[in-house]
Coordinates of C-alpha atoms in Angstrom, one line a residue:
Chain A
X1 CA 89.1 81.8 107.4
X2 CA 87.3 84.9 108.5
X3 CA 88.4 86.8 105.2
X4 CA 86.8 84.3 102.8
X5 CA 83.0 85.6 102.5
X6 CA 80.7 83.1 104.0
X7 CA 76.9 82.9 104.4
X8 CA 74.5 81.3 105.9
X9 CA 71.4 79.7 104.3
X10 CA 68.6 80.4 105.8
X11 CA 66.5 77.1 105.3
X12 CA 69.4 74.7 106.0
X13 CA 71.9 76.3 107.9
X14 CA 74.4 75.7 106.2
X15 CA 77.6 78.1 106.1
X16 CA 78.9 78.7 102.5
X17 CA 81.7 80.4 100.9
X18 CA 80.9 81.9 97.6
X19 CA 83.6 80.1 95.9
X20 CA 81.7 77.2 96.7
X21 CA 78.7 78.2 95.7
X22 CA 79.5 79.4 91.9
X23 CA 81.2 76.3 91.8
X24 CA 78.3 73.8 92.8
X25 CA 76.3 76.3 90.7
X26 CA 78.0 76.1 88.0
X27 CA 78.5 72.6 87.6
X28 CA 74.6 72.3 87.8
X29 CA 73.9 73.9 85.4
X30 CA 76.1 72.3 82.8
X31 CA 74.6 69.3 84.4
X32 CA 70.9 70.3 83.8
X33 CA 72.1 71.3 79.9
X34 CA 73.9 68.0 79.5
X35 CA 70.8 66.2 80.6
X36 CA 68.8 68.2 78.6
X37 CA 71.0 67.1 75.4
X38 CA 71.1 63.8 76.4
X39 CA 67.4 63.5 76.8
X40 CA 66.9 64.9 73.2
X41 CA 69.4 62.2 71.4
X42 CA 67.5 59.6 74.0
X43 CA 63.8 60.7 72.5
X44 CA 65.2 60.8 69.3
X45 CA 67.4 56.9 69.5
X46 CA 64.2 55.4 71.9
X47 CA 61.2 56.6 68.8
X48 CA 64.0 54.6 66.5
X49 CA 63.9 51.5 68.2
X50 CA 59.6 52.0 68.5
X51 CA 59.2 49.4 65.5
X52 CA 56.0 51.4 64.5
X53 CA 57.9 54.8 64.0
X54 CA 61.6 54.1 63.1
X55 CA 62.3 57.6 63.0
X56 CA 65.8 57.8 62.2
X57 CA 67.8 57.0 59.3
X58 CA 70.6 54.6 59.8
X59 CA 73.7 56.4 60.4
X60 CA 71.9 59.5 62.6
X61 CA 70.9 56.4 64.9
X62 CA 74.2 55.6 66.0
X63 CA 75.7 58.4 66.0
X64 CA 73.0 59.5 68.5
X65 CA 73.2 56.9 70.4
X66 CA 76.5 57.3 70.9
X67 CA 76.0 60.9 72.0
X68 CA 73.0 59.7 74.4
X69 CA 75.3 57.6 76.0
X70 CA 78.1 60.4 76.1
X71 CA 75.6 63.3 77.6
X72 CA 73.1 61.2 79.4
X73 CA 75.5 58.4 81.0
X74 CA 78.9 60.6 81.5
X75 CA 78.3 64.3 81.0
X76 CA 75.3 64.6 83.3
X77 CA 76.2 62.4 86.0
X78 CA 80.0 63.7 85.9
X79 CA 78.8 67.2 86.3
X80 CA 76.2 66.5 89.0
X81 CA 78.9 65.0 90.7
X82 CA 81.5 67.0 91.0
X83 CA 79.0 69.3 92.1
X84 CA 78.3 67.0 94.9
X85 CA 82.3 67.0 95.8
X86 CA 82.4 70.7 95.7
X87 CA 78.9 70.8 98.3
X88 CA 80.4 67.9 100.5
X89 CA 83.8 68.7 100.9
X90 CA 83.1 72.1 101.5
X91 CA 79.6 73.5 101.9
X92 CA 78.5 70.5 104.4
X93 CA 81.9 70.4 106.4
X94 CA 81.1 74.3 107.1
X95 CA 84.9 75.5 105.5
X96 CA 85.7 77.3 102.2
X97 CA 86.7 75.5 98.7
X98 CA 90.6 75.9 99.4
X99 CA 91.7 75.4 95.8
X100 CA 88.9 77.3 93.7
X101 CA 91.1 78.0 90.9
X102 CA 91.5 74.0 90.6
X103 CA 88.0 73.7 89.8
X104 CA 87.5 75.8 87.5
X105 CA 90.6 74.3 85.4
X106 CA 88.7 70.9 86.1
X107 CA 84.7 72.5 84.9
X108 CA 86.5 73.9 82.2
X109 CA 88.7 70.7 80.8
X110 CA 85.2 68.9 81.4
X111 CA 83.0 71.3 79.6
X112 CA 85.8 71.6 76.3
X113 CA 86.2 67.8 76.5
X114 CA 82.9 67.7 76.5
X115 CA 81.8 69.8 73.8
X116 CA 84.6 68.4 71.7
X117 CA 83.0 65.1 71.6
X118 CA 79.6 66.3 70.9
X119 CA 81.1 68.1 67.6
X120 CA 83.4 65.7 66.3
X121 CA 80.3 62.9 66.9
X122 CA 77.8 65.0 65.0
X123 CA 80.4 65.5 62.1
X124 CA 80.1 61.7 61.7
X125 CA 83.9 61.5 62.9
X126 CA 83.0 58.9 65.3
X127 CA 80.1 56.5 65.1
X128 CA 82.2 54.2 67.7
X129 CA 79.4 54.1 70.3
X130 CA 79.9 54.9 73.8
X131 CA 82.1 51.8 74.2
X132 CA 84.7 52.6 71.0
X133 CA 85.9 49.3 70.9
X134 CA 88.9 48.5 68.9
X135 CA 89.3 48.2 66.2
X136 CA 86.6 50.7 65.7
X137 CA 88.4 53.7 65.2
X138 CA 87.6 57.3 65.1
X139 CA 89.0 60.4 64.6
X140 CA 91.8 61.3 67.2
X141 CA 90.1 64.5 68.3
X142 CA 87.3 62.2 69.7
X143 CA 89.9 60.0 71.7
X144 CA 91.4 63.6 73.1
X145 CA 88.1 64.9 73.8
X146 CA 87.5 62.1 76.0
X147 CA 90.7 62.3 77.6
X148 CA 90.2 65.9 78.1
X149 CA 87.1 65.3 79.9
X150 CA 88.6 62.3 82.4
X151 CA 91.5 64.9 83.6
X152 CA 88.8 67.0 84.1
X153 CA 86.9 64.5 86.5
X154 CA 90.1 63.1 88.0
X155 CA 91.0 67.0 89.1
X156 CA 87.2 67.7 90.0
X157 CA 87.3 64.4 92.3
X158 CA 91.0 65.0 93.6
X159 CA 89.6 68.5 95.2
X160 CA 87.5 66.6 97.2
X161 CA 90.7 65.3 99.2
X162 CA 92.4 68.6 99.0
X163 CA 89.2 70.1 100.7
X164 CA 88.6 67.2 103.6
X165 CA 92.3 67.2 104.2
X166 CA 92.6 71.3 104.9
X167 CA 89.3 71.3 106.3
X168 CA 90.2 69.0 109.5
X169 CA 93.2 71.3 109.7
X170 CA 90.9 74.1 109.9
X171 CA 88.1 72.6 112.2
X172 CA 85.9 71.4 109.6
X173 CA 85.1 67.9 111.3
X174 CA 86.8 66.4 114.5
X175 CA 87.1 62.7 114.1
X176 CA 85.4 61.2 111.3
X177 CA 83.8 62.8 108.7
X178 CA 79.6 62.9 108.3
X179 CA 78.5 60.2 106.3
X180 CA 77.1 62.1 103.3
X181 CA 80.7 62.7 103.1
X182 CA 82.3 60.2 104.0
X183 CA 80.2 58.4 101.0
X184 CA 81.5 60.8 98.6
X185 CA 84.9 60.1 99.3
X186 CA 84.4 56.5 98.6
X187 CA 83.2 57.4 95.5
X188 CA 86.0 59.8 95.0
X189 CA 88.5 57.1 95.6
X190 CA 86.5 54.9 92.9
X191 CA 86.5 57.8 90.7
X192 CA 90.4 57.8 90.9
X193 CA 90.7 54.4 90.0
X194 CA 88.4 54.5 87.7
X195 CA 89.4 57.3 85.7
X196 CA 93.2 56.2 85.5
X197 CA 91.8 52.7 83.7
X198 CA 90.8 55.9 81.4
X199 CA 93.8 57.0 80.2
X200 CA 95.6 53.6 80.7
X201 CA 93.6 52.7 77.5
X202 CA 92.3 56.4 76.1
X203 CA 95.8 57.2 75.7
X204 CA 97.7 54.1 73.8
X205 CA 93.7 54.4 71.5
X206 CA 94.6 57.9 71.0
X207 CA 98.0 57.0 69.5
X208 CA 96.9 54.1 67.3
X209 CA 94.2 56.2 66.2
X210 CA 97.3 58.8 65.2
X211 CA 98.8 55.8 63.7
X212 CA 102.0 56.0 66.2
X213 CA 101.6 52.6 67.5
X214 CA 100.2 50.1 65.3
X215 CA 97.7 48.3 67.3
X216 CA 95.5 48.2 70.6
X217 CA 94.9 44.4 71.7
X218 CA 90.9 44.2 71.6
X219 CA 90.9 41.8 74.4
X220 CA 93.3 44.1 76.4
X221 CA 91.3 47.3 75.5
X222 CA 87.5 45.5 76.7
X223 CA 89.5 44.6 79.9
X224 CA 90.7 48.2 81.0
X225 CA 88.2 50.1 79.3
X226 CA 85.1 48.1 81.8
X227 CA 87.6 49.4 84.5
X228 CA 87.0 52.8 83.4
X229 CA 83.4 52.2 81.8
X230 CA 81.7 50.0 85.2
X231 CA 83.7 51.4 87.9
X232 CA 82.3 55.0 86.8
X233 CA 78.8 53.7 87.1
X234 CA 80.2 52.7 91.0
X235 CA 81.1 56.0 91.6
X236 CA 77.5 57.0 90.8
X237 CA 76.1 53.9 93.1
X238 CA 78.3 55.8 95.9
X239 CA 77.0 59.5 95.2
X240 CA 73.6 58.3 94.5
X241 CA 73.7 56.3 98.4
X242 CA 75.1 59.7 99.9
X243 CA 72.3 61.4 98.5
X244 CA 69.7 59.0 99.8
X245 CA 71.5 59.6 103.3
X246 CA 71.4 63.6 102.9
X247 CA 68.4 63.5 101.7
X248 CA 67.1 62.0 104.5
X249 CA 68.9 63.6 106.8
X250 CA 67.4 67.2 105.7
X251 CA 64.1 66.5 104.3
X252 CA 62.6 64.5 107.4
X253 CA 65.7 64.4 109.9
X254 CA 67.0 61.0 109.5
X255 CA 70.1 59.8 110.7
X256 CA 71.8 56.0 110.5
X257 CA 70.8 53.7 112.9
X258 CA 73.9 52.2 112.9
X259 CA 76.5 54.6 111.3
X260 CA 79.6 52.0 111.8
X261 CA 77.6 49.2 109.4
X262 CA 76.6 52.3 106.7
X263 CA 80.4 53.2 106.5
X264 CA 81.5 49.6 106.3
X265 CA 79.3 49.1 103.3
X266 CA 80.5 51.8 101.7
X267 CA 84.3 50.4 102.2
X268 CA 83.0 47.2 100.7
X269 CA 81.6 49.3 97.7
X270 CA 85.7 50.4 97.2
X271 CA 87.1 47.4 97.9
X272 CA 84.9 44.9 95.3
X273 CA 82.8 47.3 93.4
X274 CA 85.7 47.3 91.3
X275 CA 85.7 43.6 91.1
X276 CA 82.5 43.6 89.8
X277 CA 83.0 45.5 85.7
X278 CA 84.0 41.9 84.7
X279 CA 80.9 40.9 84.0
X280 CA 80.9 42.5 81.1
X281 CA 83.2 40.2 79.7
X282 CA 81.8 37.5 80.4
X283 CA 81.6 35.8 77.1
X284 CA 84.7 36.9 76.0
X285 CA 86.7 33.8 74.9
X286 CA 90.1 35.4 76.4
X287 CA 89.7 35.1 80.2
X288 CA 88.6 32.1 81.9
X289 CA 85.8 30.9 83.3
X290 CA 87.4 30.4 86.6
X291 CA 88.5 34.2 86.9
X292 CA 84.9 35.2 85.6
X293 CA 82.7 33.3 88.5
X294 CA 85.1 34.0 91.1
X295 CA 85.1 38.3 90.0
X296 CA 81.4 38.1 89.3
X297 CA 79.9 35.2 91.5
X298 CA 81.8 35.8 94.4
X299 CA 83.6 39.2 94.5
X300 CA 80.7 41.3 93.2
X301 CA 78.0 40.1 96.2
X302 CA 80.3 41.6 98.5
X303 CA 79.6 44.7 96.7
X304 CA 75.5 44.4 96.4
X305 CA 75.6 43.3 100.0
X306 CA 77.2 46.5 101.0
X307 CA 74.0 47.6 98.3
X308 CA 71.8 45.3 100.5
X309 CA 72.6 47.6 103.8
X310 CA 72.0 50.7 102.2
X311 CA 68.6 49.3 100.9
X312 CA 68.0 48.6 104.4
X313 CA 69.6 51.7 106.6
X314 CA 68.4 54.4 104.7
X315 CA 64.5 53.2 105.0
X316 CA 65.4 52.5 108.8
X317 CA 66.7 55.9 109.2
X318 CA 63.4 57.5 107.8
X319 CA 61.3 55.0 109.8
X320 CA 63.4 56.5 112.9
X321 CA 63.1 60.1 112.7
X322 CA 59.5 59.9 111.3
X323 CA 58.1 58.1 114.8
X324 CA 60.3 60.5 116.8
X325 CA 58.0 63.3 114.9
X326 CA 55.0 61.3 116.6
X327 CA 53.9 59.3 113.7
X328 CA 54.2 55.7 115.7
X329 CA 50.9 53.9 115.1
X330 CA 51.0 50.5 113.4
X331 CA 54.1 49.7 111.8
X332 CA 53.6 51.9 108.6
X333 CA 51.9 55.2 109.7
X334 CA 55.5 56.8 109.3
X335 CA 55.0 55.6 105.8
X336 CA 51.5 56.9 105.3
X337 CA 52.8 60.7 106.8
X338 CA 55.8 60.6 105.0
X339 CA 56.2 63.9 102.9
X340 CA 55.5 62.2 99.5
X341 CA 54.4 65.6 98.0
X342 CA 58.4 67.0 98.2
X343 CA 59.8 65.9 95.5
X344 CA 63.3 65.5 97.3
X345 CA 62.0 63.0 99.2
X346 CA 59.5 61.4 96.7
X347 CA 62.8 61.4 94.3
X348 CA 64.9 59.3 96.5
X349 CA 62.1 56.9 97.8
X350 CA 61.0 56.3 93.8
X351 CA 64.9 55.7 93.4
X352 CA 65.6 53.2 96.2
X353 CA 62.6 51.4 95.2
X354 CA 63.3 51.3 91.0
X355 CA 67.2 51.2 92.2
X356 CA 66.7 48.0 94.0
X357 CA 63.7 46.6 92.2
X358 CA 64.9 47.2 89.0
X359 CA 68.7 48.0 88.5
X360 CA 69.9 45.9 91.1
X361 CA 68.3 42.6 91.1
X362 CA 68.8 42.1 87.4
X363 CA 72.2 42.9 87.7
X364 CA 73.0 40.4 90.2
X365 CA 70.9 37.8 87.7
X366 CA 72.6 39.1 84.7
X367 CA 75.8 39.4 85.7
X368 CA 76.5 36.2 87.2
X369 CA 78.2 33.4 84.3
X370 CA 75.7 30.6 84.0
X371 CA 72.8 33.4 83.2
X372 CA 74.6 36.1 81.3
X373 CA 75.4 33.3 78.6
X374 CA 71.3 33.8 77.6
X375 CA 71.3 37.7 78.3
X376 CA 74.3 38.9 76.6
X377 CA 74.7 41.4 74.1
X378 CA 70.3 41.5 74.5
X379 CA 68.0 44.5 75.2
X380 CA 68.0 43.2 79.0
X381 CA 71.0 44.4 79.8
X382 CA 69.8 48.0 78.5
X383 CA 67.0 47.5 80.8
X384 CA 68.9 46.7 83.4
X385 CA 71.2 49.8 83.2
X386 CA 68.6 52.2 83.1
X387 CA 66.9 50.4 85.9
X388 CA 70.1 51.5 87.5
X389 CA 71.5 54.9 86.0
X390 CA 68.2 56.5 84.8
X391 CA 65.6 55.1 87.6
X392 CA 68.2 55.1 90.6
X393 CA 71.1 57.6 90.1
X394 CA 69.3 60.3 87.8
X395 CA 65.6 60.2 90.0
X396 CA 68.2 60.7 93.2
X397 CA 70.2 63.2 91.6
X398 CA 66.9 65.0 90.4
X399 CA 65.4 65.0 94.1
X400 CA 68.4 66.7 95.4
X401 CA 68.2 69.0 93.1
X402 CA 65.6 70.3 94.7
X403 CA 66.9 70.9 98.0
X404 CA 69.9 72.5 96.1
X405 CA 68.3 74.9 94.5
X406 CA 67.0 77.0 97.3
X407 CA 70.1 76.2 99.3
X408 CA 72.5 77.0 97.0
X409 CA 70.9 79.3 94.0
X410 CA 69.2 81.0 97.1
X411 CA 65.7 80.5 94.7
X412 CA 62.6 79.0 95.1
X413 CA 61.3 76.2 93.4
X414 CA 58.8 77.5 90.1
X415 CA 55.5 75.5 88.9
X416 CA 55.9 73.7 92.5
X417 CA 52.5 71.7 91.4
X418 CA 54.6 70.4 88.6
X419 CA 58.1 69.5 91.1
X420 CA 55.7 67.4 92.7
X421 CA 54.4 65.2 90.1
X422 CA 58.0 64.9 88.5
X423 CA 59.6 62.4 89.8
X424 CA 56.5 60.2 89.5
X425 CA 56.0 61.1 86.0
X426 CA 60.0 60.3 85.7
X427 CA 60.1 57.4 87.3
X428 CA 56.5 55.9 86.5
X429 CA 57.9 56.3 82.4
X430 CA 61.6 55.0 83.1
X431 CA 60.2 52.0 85.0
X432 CA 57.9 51.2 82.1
X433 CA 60.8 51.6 79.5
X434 CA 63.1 49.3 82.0
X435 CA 60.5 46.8 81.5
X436 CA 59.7 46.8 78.2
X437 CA 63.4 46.6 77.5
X438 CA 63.7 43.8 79.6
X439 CA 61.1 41.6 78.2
X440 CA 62.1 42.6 74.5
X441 CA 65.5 41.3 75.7
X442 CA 64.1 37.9 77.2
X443 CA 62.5 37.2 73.6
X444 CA 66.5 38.1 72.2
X445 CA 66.2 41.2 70.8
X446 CA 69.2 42.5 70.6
X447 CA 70.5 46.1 72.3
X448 CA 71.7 48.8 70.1
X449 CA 70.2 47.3 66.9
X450 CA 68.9 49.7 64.1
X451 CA 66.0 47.0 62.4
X452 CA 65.4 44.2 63.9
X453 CA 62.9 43.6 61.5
X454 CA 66.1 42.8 59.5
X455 CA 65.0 44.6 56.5
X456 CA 66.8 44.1 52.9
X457 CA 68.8 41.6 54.8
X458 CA 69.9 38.5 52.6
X459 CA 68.3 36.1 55.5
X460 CA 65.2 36.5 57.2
X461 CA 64.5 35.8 61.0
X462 CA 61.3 36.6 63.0
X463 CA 61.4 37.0 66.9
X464 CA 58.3 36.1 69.1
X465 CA 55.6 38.3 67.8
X466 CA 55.1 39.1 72.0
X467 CA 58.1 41.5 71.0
X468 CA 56.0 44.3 69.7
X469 CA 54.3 45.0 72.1
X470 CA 57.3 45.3 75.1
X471 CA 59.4 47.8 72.5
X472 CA 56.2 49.7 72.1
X473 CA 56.2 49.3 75.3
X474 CA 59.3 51.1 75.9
X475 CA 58.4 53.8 73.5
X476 CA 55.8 54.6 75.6
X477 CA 57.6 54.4 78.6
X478 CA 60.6 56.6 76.6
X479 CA 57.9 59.5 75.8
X480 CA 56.8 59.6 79.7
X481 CA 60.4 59.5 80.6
X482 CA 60.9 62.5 78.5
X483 CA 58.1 64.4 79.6
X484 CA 58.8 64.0 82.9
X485 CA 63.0 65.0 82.0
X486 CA 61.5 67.9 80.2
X487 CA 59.3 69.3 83.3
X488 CA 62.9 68.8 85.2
X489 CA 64.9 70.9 83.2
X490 CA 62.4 73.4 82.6
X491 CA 62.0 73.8 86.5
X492 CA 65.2 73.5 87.6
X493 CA 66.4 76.4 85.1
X494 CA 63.3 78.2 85.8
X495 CA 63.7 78.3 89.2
X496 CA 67.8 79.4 88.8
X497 CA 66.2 81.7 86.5
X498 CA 63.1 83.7 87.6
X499 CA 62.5 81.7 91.0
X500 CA 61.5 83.8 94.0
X501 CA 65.0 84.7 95.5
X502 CA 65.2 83.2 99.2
X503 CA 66.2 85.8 101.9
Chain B
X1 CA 64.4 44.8 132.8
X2 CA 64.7 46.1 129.4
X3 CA 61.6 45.5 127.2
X4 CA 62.8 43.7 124.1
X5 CA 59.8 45.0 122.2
X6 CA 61.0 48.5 122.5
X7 CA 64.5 47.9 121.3
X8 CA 63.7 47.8 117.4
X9 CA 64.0 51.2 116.0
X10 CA 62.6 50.5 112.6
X11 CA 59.8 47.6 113.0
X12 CA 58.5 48.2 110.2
X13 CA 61.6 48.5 108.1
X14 CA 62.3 45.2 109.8
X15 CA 59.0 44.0 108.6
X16 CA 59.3 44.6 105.2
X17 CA 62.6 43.1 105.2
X18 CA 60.5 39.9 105.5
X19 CA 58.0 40.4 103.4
X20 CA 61.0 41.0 100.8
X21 CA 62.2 37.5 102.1
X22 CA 59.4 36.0 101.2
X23 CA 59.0 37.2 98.1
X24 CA 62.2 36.5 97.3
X25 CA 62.1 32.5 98.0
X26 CA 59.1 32.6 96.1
X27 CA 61.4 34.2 93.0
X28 CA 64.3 31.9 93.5
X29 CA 62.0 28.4 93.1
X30 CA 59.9 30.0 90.4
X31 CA 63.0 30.6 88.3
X32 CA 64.2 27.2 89.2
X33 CA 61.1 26.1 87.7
X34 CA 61.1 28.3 85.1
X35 CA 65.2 27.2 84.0
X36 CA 63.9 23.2 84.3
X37 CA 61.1 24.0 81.7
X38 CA 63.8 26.1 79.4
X39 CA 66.8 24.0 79.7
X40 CA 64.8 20.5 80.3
X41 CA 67.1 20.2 83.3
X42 CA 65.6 17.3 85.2

C-alpha cells in the first residue's frame, strides 16, 4: 500500500489516494452538470404547467419532461452516488480504490449512456417519458442509451464490494464496517437488484423496439420496470440516510446512539424497500388486490419504519454530541447553538425535516390501496416525489457537497454568504412547489398534463377554480427552487474552479 | 443507584418524538373526519 500516493486532508483527516480522488471528483462534477441540465428542462416543464404562462409548445413539453426526469431524477443522483461509493469504500475506510481502471469504464458507460439519451430525446426520437411504457416505443438508440448507462451504475456500485472486500484484507476496518458505509452498501446491494430489473426489461424493449421480438407484455413491463424505476429511488433513501449520518458525524461530531438499531434499519430498507415499488401499480387491473395490500400495506411499513428510526437516530445523535460540547440547558438549547449558518448541516436538517414531512408521510398515505384509488395518476403523487427526491435526497446530497469540496477538491467554498442561504432558498422553494403540487392534485389535476384547461378539446371540463392558485403556486415555488439550484451550481463549480486552494 | 433522569441521551429528541405523537393522532381523526364528509361513510 505504501507505493499508492496517499494524502491527508487537512480539515478532516482523512487519508486519500489520488485515484480516489479524481474519481469522486470526477463524478461530481458530471453530477453538478447533470443537475444543472436537469434544472433547466425542470424551469422550462414547471413555467409550462404555470397556467398563466404556458411557455412551451406541445411536443417540447414532453420531450422535456422526459429529459428532466432523465437528468434530474437518474443522471444527477446516479453520479452523486457513485461518487459516494468511490468516498466510502475507499477515502473513509483509509485504503486506496483497488480497481481504478473499473471506474472509469463505469463514469465513462454512464456519461456516453447518458449523453446518448439526451440527443436522441432532443431529436424527438423519444417522447416516451421517463417511464417508456409499452407500447410506447422509441428509437432503439434511446433503449441502448439507457442500457448503457445501468451497466455503468451496476459496475460503479459493484466497486463498492470490490473496495470493502480488499480493504478488510488490507486493514481497512476490523470488524464491521462504519455506518456511513455500511449504509452505502445497503444501497449498493439495492442498486444491484435494482439495476438487473433494468436490463431484465431494457433489454427484451430494446429488441421489440428492433422489431426482433414482436411484443413486450405491458402488464409484465410496468411490473419489472417499478423494480428498476422505485427501487432506484431506495438506493437514494439509503445514500441520502448515510449522508445525514456523515454529515453529522463531521459537522458537529455525532455518532449513533445505538449503532446496532441504525444498521438494522438499514437491513429492513434491503429486505422490504423492494417490496414497496408496487404501489405503483396499484390500479393496475392485472394483479390482485390481495398481493397489492399485503406488498404495499404490510411489506412497505417495515421499510418506513426502518425510515422511522433514521428520523429518530440521526436527530438523537446531534442532540448527543451537541450537549457533550456544553450546550445542555433546557431540552432544545443544542438546537438553538446548532451550526445552522453551514450549509452542510443546514442541508441535511432542511432534508430530514421536508424528507419526513413531506416525501414520506404522503407516501405512506398515497401508496397504501384504499387511498391511492383517489390519488392516482394526480399531481399529488408529483408532489410527493419531489417531497422526496428533490427536498430530501438532492438538499442532502447538496449539503455534502459542501464538506466535499474542501475535502476532496482541496478548495474553499466561494460566495460563502450565498452557501449559507442556499439550502434555505432550495428548500423553502421545493417545499412550496411540493405543496402546491399536492393540493393541485387533491382538486384531480392530473400529473404530466400539457392543458388542463383542455383547450380545442371536443368536451369541456372545469376543475375547482381553488386550482389556480396551488399551480401558481408551484410556479412560484419552481422559480425559488431554481434560484436556489442556480446559486448551487454556480458555487459548487466556482469553488472547484477559482476557490481558495486548502493547504 | 443510578439516576434514571440522567440515562436519556437525547431528551429532547425524545420530546419531540411526542409532540410528533400528538400531532399525529390529531391527523389520523381529522382525516377520519375528513373521509366520512367525502365518502358519506357513516
Amino acid at each position: 500500500m505504501a507505493n499508492f500516493d496517499f494524502r491527508t486532508c487537512s480539515i478532516s483527516g482523512l487519508k486519500i489516494d489520488k485515484a480516489s480522488e479524481n474519481l469522486v471528483r470526477w463524478n461530481l462534477i458530471a453530477a453538478f452538470a447533470t443537475l444543472a441540465v436537469g434544472g433547466l428542462f425542470a424551469l422550462l416543464v414547471a413555467l409550462t404547467r404555470w397556467p398563466s404562462v404556458h411557455l412551451l409548445p406541445l411536443e417540447f413539453y414532453y420531450r422535456f419532461l422526459t429529459l428532466h426526469g432523465i437528468d434530474a431524477l437518474l443522471a444527477w443522483i446516479i453520479f452523486f452516488e457513485i461518487a459516494l461509493v468511490h468516498f466510502t469504500s475507499a477515502v473513509l475506510l483509509g485504503t486506496r480504490s483497488y480497481v481504478p481502471w473499473l471506474g472509469w469504464l463505469a463514469f465513462a458507460l454512464m456519461l456516453i449512456g447518458g449523453g446518448v439519451i439526451n440527443v436522441i430525446v432532443l431529436l424527438g426520437k423519444a417522447d416516451v417519458m421517463f417511464t417508456s411504457y409499452v407500447p410506447l416505443k422509441a428509437d432503439p438508440i434511446y433503449y441502448l442509451g439507457v442500457i448503457l448507462f445501468a451497466v455503468g451504475a451496476l459496475l460503479g456500485f459493484i466497486i463498492f464490494f470490490i473496495n470493502v472486500i480488499l480493504s478488510k484484507r488490507d486493514g481497512g476496518y476490523k470488524r464491521s464496517l462504519p455506518l456511513g458505509v455500511f449504509g452505502l452498501g445497503a444501497a449498493s446491494i439495492i442498486a444491484v437488484l435494482t439495476l438487473l430489473h433494468g436490463a431484465g426489461i431494457f433489454v427484451p424493449t430494446l429488441l421489440w423496439s428492433m422489431n426482433l421480438i414482436p411484443n413486450v407484455d405491458p402488464s409484465a413491463y410496468r411490473l419489472v420496470f417499478w423494480g428498476l424505476g422505485h427501487s432506484s429511488q431506495q438506493i437514494n433513501v439509503c445514500a441520502m440516510v448515510s449522508v445525514w449520518y456523515m454529515t453529522s458525524a463531521f459537522v458537529v461530531g455525532g455518532k449513533p446512539v445505538n449503532e446496532k438499531l441504525s444498521r438494522t434499519a438499514f437491513v429492513l430498507y434491503i429486505l422490504f424497500i423492494n417490496i414497496a415499488s408496487e404501489h405503483h401499480l396499484l390500479v393496475d387491473p392485472v394483479l390482485s388486490t390481495w398481493h397489492k395490500i399485503v406488498n404495499t400495506s404490510y411489506m412497505m411499513h417495515l421499510a418506513v419504519l426502518a425510515s422511522m428510526i433514521h428520523a429518530f437516530a440521526i436527530p438523537a445523535s446531534m442532540e448527543v454530541a451537541l450537549r457533550e460540547q456544553g450546550y445542555t440547558r433546557g431540552l432544545f438549547e443544542w438546537v438553538k447553538k446548532a451550526p445552522w449558518s453551514n450549509p452542510a448541516f443546514s442541508g441535511i436538517a432542511i432534508s430530514i425535516l421536508l424528507f419526513g414531512f413531506l416525501g414520506g408521510i404522503t407516501g405512506v398515505i398515497f401508496g397504501t390501496e384504499q387511498f391511492n384509488i383517489i390519488r392516482h395518476n394526480t399531481w399529488a403523487i408529483t408532489g410527493h416525489f419531489h417531497g422526496t427526491v428533490v427536498a430530501g435526497t438532492t438538499i442532502a446530497f447538496m449539503g455534502f457537497t459542501y464538506l466535499l469540496i474542501p475535502y476532496i477538491f482541496k478548495r474553499e467554498l466561494i460566495w460563502k454568504g450565498f452557501a449559507t442561504i442556499q439550502p434555505y432558498l432550495y428548500g423553502v422553494g421545493v417545499a412550496i412547489l411540493s405543496i402546491g403540487m399536492m393540493s393541485a392534485g387533491a382538486f384531480g389535476i392530473p400529473r404530466r398534463h400539457y392543458d388542463v384547461t383542455f383547450s380545442g378539446a371536443p368536451f369541456s371540463f372545469t376543475f375547482d377554480p381553488a386550482v389556480d392558485m396551488f399551480m401558481s403556486m408551484m410556479g412560484v415555488g419552481a422559480v425559488l427552487a431554481v434560484l436556489g439550484g442556480v446559486l448551487y451550481i454556480l458555487i459548487a463549480f466556482g469553488s472547484v474552479i477559482f476557490g481558495k486552494e486548502v493547504q | 443507584m443510578s439516576n434514571h433522569k440522567d440515562d436519556m441521551h437525547a431528551p429532547g429528541v425524545f420530546a419531540l418524538s411526542l409532540v410528533f405523537l400528538a400531532v399525529f393522532i390529531v391527523i389520523w381523526f381529522a382525516h377520519l373526519k375528513w373521509l366520512m364528509d367525502i365518502w358519506a361513510v357513516r
